[in-house]
PDB file of C-alpha atoms in Angstrom:
ATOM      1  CA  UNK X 521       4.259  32.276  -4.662  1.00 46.00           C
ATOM      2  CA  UNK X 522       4.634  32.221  -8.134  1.00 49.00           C
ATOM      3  CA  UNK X 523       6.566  29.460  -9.930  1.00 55.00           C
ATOM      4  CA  UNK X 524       9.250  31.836 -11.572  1.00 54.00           C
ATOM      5  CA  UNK X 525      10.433  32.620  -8.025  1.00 77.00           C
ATOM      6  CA  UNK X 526      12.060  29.294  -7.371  1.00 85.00           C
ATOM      7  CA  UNK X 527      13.705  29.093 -11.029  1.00 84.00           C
ATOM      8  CA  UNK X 528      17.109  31.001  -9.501  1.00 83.00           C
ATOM      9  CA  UNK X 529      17.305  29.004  -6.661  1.00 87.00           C
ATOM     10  CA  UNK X 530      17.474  25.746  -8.600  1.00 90.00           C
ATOM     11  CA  UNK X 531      19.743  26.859 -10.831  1.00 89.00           C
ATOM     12  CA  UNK X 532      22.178  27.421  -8.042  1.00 89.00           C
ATOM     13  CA  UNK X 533      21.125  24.006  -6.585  1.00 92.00           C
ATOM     14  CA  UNK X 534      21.954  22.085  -9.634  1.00 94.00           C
ATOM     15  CA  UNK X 535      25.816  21.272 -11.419  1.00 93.00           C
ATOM     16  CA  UNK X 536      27.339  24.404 -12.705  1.00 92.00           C
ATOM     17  CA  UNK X 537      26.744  22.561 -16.424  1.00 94.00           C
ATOM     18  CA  UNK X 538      23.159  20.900 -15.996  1.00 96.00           C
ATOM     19  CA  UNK X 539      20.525  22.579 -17.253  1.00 95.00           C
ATOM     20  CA  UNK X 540      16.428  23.065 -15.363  1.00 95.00           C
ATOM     21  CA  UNK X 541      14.093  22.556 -18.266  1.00 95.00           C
ATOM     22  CA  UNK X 542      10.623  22.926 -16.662  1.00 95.00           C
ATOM     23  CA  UNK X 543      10.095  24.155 -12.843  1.00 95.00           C
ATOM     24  CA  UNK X 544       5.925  23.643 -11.048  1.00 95.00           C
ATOM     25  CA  UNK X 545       4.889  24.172  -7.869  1.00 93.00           C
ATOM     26  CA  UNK X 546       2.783  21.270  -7.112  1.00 94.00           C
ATOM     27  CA  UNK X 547       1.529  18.861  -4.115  1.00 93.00           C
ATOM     28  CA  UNK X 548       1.234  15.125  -3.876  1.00 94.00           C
ATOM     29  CA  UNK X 549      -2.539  14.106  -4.717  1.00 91.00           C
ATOM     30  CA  UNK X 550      -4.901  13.179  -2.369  1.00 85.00           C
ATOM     31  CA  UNK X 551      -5.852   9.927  -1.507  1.00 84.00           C
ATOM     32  CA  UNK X 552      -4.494   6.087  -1.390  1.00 81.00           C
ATOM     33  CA  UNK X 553      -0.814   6.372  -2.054  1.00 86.00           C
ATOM     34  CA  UNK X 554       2.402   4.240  -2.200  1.00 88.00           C
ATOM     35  CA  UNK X 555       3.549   2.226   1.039  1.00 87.00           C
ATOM     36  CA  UNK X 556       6.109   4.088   3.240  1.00 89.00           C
ATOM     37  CA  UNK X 557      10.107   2.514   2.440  1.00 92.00           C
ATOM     38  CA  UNK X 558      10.876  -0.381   4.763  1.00 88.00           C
ATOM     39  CA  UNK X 559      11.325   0.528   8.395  1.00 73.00           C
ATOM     40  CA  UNK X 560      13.159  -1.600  11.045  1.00 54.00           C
ATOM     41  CA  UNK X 561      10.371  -3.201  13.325  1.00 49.00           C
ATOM     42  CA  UNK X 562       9.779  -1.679  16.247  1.00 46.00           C
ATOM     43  CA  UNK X 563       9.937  -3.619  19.707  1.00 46.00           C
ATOM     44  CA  UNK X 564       6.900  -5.664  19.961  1.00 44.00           C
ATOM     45  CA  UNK X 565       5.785  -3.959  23.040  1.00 41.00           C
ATOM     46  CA  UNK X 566       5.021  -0.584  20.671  1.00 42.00           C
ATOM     47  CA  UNK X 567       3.605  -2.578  17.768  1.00 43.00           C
ATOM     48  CA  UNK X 568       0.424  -1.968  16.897  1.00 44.00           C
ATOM     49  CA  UNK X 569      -2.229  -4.877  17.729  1.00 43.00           C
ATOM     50  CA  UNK X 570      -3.494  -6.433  14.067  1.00 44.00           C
ATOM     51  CA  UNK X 571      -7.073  -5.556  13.242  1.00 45.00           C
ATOM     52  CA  UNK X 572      -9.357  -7.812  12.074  1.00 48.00           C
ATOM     53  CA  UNK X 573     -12.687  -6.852   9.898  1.00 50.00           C
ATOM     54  CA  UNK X 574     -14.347  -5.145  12.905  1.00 49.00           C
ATOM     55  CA  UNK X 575     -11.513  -3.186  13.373  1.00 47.00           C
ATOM     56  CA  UNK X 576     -11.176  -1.868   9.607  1.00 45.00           C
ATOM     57  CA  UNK X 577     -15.184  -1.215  10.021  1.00 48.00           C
ATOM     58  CA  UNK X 578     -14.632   0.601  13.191  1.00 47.00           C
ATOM     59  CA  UNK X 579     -11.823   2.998  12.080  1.00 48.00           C
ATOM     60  CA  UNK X 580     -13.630   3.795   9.336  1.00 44.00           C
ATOM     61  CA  UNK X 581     -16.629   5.088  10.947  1.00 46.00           C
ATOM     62  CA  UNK X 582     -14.956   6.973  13.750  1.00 43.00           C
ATOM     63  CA  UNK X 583     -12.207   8.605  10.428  1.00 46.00           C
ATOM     64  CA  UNK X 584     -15.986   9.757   9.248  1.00 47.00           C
ATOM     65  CA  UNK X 585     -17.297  10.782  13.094  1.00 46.00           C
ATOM     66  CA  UNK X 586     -14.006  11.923  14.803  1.00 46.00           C
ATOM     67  CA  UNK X 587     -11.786  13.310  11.514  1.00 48.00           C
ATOM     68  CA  UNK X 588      -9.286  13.995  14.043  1.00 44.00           C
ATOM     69  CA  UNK X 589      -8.788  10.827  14.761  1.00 43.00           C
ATOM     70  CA  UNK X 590      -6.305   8.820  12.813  1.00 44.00           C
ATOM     71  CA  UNK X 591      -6.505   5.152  11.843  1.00 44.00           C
ATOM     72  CA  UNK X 592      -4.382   3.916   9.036  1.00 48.00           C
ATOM     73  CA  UNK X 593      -6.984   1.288   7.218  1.00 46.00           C
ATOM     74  CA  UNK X 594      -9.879   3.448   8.400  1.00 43.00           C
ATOM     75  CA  UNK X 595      -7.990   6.607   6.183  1.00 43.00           C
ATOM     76  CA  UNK X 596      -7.134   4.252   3.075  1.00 46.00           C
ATOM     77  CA  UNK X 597     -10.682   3.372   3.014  1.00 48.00           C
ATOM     78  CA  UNK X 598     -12.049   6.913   3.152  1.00 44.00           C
ATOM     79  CA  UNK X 599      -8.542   8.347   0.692  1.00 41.00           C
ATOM     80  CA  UNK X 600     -10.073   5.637  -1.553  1.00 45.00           C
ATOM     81  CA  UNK X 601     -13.449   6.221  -1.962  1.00 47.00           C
ATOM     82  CA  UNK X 602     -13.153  10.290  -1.424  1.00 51.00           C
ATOM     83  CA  UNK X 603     -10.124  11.050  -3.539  1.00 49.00           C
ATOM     84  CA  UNK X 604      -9.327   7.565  -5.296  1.00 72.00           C
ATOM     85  CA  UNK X 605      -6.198   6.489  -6.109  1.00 81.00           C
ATOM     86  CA  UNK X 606      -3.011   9.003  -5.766  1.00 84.00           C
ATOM     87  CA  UNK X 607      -0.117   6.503  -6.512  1.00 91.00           C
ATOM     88  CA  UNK X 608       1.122   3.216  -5.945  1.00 93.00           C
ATOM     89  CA  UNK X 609       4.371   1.279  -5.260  1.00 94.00           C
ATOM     90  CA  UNK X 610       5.879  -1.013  -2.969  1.00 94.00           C
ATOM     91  CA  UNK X 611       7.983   0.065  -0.242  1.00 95.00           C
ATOM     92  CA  UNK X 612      11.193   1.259  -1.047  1.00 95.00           C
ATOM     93  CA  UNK X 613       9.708   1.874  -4.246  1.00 96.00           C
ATOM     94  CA  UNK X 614      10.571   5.197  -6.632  1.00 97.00           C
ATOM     95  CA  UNK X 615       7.283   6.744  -5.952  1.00 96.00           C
ATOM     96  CA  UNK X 616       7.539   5.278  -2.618  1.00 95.00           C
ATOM     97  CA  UNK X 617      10.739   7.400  -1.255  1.00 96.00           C
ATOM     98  CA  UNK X 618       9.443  10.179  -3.238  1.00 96.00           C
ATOM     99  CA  UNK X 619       6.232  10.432  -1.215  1.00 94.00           C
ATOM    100  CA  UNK X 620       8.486   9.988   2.179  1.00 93.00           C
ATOM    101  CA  UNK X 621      10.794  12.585   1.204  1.00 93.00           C
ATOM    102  CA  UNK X 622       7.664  15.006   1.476  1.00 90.00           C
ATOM    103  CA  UNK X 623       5.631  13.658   4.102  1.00 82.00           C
ATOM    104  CA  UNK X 624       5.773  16.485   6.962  1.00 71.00           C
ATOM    105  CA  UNK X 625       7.737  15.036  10.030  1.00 66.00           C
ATOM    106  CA  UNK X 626       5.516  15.302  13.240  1.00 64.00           C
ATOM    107  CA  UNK X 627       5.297  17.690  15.234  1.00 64.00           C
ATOM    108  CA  UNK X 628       4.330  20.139  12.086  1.00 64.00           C
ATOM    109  CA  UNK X 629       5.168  23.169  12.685  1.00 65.00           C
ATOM    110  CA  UNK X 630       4.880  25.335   9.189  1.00 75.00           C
ATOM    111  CA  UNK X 631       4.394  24.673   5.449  1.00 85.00           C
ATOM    112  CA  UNK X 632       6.594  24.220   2.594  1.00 89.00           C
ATOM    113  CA  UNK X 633       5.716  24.307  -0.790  1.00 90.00           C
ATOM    114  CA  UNK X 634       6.912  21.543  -3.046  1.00 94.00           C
ATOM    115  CA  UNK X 635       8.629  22.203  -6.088  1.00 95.00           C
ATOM    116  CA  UNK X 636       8.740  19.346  -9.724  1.00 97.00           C
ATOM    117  CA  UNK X 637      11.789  20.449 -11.236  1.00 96.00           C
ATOM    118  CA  UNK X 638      13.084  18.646 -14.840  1.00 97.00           C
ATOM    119  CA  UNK X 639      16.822  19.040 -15.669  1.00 97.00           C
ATOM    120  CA  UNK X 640      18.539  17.402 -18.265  1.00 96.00           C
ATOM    121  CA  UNK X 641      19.723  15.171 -16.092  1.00 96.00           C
ATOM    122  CA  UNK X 642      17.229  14.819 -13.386  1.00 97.00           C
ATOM    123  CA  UNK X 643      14.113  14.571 -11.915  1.00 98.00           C
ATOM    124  CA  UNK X 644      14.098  16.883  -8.843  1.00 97.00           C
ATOM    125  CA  UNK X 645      11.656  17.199  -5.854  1.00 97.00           C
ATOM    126  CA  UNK X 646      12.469  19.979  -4.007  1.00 95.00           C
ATOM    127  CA  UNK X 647      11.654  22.148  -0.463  1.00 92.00           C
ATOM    128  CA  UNK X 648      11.275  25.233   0.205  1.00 91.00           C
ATOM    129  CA  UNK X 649      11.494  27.322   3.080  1.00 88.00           C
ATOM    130  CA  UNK X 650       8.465  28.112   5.695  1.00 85.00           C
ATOM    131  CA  UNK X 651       5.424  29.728   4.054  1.00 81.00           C
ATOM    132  CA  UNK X 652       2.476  31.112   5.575  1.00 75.00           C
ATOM    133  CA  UNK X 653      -1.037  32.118   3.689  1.00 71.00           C
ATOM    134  CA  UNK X 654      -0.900  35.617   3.582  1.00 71.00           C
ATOM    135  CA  UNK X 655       3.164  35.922   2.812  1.00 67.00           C
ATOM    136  CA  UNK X 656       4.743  39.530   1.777  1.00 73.00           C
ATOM    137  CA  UNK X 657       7.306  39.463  -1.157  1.00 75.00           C
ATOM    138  CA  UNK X 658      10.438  39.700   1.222  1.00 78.00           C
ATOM    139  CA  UNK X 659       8.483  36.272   3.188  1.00 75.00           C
ATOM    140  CA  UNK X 660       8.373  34.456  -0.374  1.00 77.00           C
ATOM    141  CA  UNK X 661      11.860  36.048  -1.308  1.00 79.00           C
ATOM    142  CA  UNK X 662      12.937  33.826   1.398  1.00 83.00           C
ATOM    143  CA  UNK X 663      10.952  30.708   1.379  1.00 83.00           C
ATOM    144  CA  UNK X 664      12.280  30.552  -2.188  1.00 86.00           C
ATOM    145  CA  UNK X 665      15.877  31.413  -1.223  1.00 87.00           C
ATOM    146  CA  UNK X 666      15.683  28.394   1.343  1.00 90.00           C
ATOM    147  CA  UNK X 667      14.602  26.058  -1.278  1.00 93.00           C
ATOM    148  CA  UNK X 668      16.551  22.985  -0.965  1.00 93.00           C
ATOM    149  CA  UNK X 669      16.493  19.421  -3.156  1.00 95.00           C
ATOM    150  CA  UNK X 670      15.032  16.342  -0.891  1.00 95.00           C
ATOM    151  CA  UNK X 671      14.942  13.467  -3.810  1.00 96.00           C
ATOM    152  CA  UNK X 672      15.906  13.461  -7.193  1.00 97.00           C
ATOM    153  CA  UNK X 673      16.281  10.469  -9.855  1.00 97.00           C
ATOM    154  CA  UNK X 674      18.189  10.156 -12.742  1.00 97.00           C
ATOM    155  CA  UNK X 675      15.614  11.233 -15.758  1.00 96.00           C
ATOM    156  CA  UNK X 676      15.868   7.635 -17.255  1.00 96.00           C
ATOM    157  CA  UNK X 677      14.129   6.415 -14.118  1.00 97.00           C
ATOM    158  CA  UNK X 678      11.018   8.553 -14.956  1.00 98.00           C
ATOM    159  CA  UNK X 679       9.039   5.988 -17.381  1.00 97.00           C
ATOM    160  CA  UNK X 680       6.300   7.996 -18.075  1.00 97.00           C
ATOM    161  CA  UNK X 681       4.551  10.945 -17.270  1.00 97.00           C
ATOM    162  CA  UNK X 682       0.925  13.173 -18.248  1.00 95.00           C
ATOM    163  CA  UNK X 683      -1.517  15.183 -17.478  1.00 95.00           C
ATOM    164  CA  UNK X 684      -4.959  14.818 -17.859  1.00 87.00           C
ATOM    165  CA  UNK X 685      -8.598  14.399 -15.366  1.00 76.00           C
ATOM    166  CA  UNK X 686      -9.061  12.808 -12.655  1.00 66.00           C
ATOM    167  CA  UNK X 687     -12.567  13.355 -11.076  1.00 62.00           C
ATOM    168  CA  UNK X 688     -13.307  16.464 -10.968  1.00 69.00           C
ATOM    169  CA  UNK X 689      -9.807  17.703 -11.486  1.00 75.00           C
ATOM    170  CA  UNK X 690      -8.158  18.560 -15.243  1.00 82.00           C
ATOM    171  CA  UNK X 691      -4.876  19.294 -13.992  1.00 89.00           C
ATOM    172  CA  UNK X 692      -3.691  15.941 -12.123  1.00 91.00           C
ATOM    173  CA  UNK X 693       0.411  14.824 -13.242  1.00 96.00           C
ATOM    174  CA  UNK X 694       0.769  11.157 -12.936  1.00 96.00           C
ATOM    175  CA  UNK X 695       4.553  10.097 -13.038  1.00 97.00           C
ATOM    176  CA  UNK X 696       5.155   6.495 -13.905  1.00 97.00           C
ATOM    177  CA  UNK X 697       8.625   4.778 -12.794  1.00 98.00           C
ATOM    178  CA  UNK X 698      10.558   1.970 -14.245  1.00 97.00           C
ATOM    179  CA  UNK X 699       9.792  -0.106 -11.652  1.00 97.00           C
ATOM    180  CA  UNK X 700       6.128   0.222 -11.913  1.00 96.00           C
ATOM    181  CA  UNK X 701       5.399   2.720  -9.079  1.00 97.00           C
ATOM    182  CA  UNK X 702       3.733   5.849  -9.827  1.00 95.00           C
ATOM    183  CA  UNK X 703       2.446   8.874  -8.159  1.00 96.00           C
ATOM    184  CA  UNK X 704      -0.285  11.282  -8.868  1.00 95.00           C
ATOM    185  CA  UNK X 705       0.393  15.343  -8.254  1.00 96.00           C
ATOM    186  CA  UNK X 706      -1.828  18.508  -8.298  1.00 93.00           C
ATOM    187  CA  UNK X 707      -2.384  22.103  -8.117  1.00 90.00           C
ATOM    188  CA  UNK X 708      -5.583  23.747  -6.754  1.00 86.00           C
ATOM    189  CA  UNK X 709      -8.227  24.701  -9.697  1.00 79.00           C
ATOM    190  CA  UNK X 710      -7.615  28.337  -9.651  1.00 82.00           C
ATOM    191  CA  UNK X 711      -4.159  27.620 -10.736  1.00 87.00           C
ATOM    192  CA  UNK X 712      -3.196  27.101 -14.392  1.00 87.00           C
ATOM    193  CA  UNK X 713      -2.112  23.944 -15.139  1.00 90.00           C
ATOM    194  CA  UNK X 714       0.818  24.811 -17.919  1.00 93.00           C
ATOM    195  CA  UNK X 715       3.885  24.101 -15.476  1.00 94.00           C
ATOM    196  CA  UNK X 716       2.712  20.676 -14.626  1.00 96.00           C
ATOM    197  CA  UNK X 717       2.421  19.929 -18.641  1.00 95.00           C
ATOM    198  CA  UNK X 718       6.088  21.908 -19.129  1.00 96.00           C
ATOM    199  CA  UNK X 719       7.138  19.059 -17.040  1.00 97.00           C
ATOM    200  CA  UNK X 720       5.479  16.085 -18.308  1.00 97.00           C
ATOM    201  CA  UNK X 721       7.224  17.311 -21.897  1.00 96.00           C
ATOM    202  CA  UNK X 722      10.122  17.908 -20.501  1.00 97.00           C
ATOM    203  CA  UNK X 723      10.220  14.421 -18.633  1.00 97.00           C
ATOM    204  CA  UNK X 724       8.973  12.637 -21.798  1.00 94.00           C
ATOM    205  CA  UNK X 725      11.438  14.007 -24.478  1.00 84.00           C
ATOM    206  CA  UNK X 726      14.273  12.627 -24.103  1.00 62.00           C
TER     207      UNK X 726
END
């Protein structure tokens, strides 16, 4: 879906007198990425056991055998050295709540796109509504109409933010925080990579 199809909905989402400078459709970058916010412990029947080094060794060879299988310091090890470094940020963190307020709650069930959006105000991180790979118009018609805002910080928050390679990719957004977290986003390499640097500008001229 293109970009320009979400810039009605936000307007409606936003105050009657703010303004949305720069929209992009974008995901969070793969690999290592901030801590999730603080959690209240679980019962210490369903914690997980503490791995030592054979542990971290073992997950990451069955995350390389068995990718279906999921263990957490087995996938930092292989986010790290496949993708590198996608943001960081201790929990509770600005980039860390940002990257919870888009991870998919399990069981996952459909997509959504993610939408950057700058106002004059804000930094917004929006939702949309269910899309599928080969949509029709009326499908993205509505996926954009059911676009809905899921974090947003005041602009002053946003420290810094660019675009510029990473690997392989020319088109990576890194937004920096005031409180030192950061977090990397993307768009695939057929995609042009002009909304992403609308809103870096936008975000960095205040």
């Amino acid at each position: 879906m293109a970009t320009i199809g979400y810039q009605v909905p936000l307007t409606n989402l936003v105050e009657p007198d703010e303004q949305v400078l720069a929209v992009a459709k974008a995901e969070i970058a793969q690999g290592v990425q901030p801590a999730d916010p603080p959690v209240t412990d679980p019962p210490a029947a369903q914690r997980p056991a503490r791995s030592g080094a054979a542990g971290v060794a073992s997950g990451v060879l069955l995350n390389l055998l068995v990718p279906l299988l999921s263990f957490p310091a087995g996938d930092r090890i292989v986010d790290r050295v496949i993708f590198g470094v996608a943001g960081r940020g201790a929990p509770g963190s600005a980039a860390s709540t940002l990257r919870y307020a888009r991870r998919p709650a399990p069981p996952v069930t459909s997509i959504e796109d993610t939408i950057l959006a700058v106002t004059d105000r804000r930094l917004l991180v929006c939702a949309s509504g269910p899309v599928t790979l080969w949509s029709s118009r009326a499908d993205d018609e509505r996926a954009a109409a059911e676009t809905r805002i899921v974090w947003s910080v005041p602009r002053p928050t946003v420290a810094d933010a660019r675009v510029g390679w990473h690997r392989l990719n020319p088109k990576r957004l890194r937004i920096e925080f005031t409180d030192g977290s950061w977090l990397a986003f993307t768009v695939p390499l057929a995609e042009p990579g002009k909304p992403l640097r609308e809103v870096a500008a936008a975000l960095t001229s205040r």
